[in-house]
PDB file of C-alpha atoms in Angstrom:
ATOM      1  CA  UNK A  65      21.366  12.184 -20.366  1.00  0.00           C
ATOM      2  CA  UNK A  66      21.449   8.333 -21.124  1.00  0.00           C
ATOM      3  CA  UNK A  67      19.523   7.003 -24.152  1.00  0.00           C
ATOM      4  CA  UNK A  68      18.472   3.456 -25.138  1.00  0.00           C
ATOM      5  CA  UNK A  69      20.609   2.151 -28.418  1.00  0.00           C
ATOM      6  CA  UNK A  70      18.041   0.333 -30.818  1.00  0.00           C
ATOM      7  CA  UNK A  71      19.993  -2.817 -29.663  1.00  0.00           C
ATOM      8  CA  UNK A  72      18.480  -2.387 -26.121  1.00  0.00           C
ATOM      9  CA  UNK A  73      15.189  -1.739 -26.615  1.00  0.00           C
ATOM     10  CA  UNK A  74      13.443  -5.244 -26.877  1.00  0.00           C
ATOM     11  CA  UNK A  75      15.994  -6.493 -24.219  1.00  0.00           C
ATOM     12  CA  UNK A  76      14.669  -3.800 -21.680  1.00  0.00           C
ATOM     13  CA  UNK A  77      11.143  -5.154 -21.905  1.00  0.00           C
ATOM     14  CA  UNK A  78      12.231  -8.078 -20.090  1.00  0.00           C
ATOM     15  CA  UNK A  79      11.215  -7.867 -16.556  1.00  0.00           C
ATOM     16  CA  UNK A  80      13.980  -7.096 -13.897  1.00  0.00           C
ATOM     17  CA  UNK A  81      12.330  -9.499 -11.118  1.00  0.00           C
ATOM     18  CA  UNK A  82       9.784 -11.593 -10.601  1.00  0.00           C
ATOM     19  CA  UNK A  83       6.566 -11.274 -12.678  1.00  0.00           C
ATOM     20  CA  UNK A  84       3.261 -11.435 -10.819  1.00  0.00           C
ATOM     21  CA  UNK A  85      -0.535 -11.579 -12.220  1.00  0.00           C
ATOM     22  CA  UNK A  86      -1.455  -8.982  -9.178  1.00  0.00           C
ATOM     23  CA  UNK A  87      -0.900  -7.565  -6.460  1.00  0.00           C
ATOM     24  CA  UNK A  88      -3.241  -9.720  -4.532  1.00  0.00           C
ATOM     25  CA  UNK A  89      -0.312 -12.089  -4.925  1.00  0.00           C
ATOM     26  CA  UNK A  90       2.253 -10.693  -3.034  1.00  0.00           C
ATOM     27  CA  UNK A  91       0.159  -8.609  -0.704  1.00  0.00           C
ATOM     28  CA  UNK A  92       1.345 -10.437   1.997  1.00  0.00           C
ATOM     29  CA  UNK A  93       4.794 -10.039   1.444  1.00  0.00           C
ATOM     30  CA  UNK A  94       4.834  -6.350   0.673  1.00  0.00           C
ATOM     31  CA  UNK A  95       3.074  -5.841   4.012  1.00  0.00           C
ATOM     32  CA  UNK A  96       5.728  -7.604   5.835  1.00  0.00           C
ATOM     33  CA  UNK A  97       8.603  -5.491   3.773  1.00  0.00           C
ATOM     34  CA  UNK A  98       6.711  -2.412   4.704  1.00  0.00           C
ATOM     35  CA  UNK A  99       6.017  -3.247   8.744  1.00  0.00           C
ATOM     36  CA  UNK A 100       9.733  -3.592   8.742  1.00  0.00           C
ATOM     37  CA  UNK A 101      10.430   0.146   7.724  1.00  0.00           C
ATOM     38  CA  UNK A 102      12.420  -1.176   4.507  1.00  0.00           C
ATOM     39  CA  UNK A 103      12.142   0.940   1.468  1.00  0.00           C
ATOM     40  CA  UNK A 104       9.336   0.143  -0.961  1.00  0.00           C
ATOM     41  CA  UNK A 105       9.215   1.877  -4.477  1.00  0.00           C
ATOM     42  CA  UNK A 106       6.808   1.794  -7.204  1.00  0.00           C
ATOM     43  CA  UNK A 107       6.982   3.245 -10.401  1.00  0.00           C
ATOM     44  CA  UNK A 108       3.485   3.355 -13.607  1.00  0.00           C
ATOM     45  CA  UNK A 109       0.246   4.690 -12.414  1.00  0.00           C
ATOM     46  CA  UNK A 110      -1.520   1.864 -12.547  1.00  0.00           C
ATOM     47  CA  UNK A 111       1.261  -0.193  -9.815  1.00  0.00           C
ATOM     48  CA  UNK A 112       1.411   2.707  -7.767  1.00  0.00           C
ATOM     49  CA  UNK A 113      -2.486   3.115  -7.356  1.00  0.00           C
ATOM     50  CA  UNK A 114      -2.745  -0.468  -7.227  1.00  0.00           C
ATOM     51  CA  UNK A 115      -0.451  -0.500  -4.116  1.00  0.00           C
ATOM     52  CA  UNK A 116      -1.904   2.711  -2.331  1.00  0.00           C
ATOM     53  CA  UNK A 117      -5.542   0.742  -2.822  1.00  0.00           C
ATOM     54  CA  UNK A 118      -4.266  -1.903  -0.796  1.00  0.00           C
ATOM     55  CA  UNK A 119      -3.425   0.093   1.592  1.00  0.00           C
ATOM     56  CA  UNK A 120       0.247  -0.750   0.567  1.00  0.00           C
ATOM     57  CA  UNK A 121       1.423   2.802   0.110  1.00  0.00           C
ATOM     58  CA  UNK A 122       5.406   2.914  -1.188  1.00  0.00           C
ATOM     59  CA  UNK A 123       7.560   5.541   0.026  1.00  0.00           C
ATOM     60  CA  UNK A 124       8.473   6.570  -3.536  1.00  0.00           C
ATOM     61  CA  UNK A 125       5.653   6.533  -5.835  1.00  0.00           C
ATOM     62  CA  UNK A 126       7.189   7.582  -9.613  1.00  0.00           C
ATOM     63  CA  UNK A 127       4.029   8.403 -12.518  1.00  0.00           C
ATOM     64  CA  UNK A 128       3.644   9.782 -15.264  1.00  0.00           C
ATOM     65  CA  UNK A 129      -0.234  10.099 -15.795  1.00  0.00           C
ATOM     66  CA  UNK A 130      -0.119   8.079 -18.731  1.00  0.00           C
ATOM     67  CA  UNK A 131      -1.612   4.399 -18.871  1.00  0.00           C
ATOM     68  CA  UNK A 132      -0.136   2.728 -22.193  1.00  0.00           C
ATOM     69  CA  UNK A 133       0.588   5.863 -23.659  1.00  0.00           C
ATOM     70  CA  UNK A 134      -2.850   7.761 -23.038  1.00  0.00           C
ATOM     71  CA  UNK A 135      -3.224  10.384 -20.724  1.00  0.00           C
ATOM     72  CA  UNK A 136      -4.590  10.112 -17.528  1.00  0.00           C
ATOM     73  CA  UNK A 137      -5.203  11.493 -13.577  1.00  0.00           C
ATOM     74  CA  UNK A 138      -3.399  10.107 -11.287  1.00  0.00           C
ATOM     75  CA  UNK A 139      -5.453   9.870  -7.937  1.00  0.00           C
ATOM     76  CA  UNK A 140      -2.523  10.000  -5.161  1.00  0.00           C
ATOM     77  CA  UNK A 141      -3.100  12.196  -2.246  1.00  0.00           C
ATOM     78  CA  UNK A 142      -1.476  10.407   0.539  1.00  0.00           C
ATOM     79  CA  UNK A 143       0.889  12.563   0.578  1.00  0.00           C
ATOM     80  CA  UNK A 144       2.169  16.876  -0.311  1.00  0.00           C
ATOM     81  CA  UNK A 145       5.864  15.808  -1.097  1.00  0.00           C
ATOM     82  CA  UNK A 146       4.844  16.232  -4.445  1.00  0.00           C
ATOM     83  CA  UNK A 147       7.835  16.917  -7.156  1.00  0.00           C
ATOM     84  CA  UNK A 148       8.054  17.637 -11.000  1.00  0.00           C
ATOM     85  CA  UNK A 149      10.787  16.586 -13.398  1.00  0.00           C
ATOM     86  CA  UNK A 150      10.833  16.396 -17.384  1.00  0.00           C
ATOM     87  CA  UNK A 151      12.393  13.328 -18.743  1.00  0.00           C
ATOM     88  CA  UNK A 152      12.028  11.992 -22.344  1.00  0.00           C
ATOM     89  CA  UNK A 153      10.540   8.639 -23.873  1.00  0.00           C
ATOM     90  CA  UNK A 154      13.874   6.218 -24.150  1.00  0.00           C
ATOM     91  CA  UNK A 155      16.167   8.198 -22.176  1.00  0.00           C
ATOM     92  CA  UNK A 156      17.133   8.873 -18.277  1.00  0.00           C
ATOM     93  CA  UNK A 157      18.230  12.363 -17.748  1.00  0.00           C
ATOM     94  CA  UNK A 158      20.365  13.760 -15.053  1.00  0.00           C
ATOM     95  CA  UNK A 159      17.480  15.607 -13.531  1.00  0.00           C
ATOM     96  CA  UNK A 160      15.348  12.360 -13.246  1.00  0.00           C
ATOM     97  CA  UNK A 161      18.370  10.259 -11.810  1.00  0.00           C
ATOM     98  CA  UNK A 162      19.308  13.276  -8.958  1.00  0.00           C
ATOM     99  CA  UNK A 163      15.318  13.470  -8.013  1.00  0.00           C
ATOM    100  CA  UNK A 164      15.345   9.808  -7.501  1.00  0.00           C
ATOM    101  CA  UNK A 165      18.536   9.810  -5.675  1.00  0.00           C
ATOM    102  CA  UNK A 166      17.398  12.475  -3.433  1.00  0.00           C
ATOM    103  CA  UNK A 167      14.419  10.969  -3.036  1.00  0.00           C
ATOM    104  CA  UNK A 168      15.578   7.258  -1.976  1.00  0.00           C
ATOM    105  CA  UNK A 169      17.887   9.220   0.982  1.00  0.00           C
ATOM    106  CA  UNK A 170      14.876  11.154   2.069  1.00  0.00           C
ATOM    107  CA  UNK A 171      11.711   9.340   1.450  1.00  0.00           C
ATOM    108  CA  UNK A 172      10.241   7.783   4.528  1.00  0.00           C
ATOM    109  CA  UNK A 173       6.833   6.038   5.374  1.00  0.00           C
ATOM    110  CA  UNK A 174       5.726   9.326   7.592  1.00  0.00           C
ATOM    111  CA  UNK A 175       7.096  11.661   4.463  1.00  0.00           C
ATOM    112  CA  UNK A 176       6.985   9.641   1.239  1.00  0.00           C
ATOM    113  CA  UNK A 177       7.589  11.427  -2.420  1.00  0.00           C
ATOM    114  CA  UNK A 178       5.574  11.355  -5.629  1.00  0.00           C
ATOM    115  CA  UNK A 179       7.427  11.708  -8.320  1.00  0.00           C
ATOM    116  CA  UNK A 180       5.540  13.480 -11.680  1.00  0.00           C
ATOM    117  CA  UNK A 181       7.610  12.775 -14.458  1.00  0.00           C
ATOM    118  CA  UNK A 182       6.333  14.890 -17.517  1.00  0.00           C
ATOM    119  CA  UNK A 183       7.358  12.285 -20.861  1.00  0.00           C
ATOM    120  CA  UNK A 184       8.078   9.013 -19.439  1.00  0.00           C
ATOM    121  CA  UNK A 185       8.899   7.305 -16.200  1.00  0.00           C
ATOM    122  CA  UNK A 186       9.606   3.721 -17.523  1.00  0.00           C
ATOM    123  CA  UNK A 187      13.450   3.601 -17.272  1.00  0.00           C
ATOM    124  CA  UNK A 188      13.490   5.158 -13.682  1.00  0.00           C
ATOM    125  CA  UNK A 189      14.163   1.559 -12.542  1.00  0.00           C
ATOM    126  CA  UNK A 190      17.631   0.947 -13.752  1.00  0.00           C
ATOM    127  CA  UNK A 191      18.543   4.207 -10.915  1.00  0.00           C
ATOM    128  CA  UNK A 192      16.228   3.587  -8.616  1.00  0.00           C
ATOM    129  CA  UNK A 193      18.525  -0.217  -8.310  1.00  0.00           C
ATOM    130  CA  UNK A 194      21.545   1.169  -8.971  1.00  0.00           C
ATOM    131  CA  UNK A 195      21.218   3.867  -5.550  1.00  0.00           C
ATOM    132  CA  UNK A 196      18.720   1.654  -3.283  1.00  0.00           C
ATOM    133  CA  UNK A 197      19.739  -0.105  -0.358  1.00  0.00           C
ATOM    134  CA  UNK A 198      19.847  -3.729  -0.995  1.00  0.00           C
ATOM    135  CA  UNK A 199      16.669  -5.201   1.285  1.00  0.00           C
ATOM    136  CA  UNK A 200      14.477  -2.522  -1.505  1.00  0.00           C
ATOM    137  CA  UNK A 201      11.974  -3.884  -3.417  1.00  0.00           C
ATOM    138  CA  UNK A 202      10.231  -2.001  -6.427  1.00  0.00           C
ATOM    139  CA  UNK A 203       7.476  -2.568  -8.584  1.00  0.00           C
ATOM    140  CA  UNK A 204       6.520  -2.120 -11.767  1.00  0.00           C
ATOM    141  CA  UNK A 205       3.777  -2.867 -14.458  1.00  0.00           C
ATOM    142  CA  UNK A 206       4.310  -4.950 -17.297  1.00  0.00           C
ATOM    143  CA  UNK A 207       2.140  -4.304 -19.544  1.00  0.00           C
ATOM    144  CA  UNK A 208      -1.048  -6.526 -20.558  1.00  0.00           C
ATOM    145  CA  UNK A 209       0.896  -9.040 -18.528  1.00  0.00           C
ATOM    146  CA  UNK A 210       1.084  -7.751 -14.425  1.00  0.00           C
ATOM    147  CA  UNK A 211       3.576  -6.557 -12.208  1.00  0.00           C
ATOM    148  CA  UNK A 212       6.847  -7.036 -12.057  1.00  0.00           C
ATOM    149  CA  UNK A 213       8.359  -7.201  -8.422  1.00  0.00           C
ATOM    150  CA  UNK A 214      12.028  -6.402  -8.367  1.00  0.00           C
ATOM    151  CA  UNK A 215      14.469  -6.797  -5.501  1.00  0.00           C
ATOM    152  CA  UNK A 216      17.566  -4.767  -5.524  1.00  0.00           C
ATOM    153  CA  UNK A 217      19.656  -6.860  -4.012  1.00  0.00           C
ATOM    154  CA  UNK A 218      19.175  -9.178  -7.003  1.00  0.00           C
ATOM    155  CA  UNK A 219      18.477  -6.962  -9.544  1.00  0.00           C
ATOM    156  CA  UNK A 220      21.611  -4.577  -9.737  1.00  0.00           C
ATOM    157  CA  UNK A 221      24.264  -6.440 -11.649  1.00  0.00           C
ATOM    158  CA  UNK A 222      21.623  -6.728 -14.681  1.00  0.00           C
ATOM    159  CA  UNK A 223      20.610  -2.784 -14.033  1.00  0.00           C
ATOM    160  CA  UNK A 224      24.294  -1.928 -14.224  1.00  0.00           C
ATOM    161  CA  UNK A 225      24.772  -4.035 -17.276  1.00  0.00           C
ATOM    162  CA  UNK A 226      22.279  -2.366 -18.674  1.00  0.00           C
ATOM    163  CA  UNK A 227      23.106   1.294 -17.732  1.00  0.00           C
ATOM    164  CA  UNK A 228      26.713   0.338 -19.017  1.00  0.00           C
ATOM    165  CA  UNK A 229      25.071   0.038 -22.469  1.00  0.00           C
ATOM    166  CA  UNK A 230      23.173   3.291 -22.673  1.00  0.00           C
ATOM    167  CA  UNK A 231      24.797   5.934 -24.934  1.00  0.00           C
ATOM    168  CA  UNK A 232      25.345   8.874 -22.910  1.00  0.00           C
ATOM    169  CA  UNK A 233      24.672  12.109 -24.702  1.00  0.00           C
TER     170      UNK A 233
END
């Protein structure tokens, strides 16, 4: 298991990519990424409905039925690859990591994976860049501010800094 030090913390609310008002925004974009089979990922309920409304469905979609810390249902049905893990507020476990592993080497648009995570799902970015291929994009909410659109390619020296820091425990 990896754990955010208290030094991290405020650090690892900075987005990872570029940060967008909406979806609508990059709609365009994301279609094109998706017509050309490469791997889309995106992790919070709110991005991951978001994208499946318009009709922008990632291959790995990563919730945790929680909007801003309150419970909610998630809607997804696009797909019965449905699979459970338990990870923690502030940490990434082991179990977490190897489901997201799995799932980027199995995960296509004709079999895509929802991942449930039962705590929190926010830190699944650092692995999902770290084991990605490079043309990946992911998104993610930030909240009260919009979504954050991440590509890999870019993205994985900072996400390796930042696993580098983690206390492992």
């Amino acid at each position: 298991m990896l754990k955010v030090p208290k030094s991290l913390r405020k650090e690892l609310k900075k987005p990872l990519g570029d940060l967008h008002k909406s979806i609508d925004l990059i709609e365009n974009p994301l279609a094109e990424h998706l017509s050309e089979n490469k791997l889309l990922i995106g992790i919070g309920d709110v991005t991951t409905r978001k994208l499946v409304e318009h009709g922008l469905t990632p291959q790995i979609c990563v919730v945790d039925n929680l909007i801003e810390r309150k419970p909610v249902q998630n809607e997804l049905n696009h797909t019965d690859n449905i699979k459970y893990v338990d990870n923690p507020a502030g940490v990434i476990t082991e179990e977490l990591t190897n489901l997201l592993y799995e799932s980027i080497d199995t995960a296509t648009m004709d079999n895509p994976v929802i991942i449930v995570v039962d705590g929190e799902e926010d830190l699944a970015v650092l692995p999902c860049i770290i084991k990605a291929p490079k043309d990946t994009l992911i998104l993610y909410g930030q909240p009260k501010e919009g979504i954050v659109l991440v590509n890999v390619d870019q993205a994985y020296d900072k996400a390796q800094e930042y696993i580098n820091k983690l206390i492992k425990e």
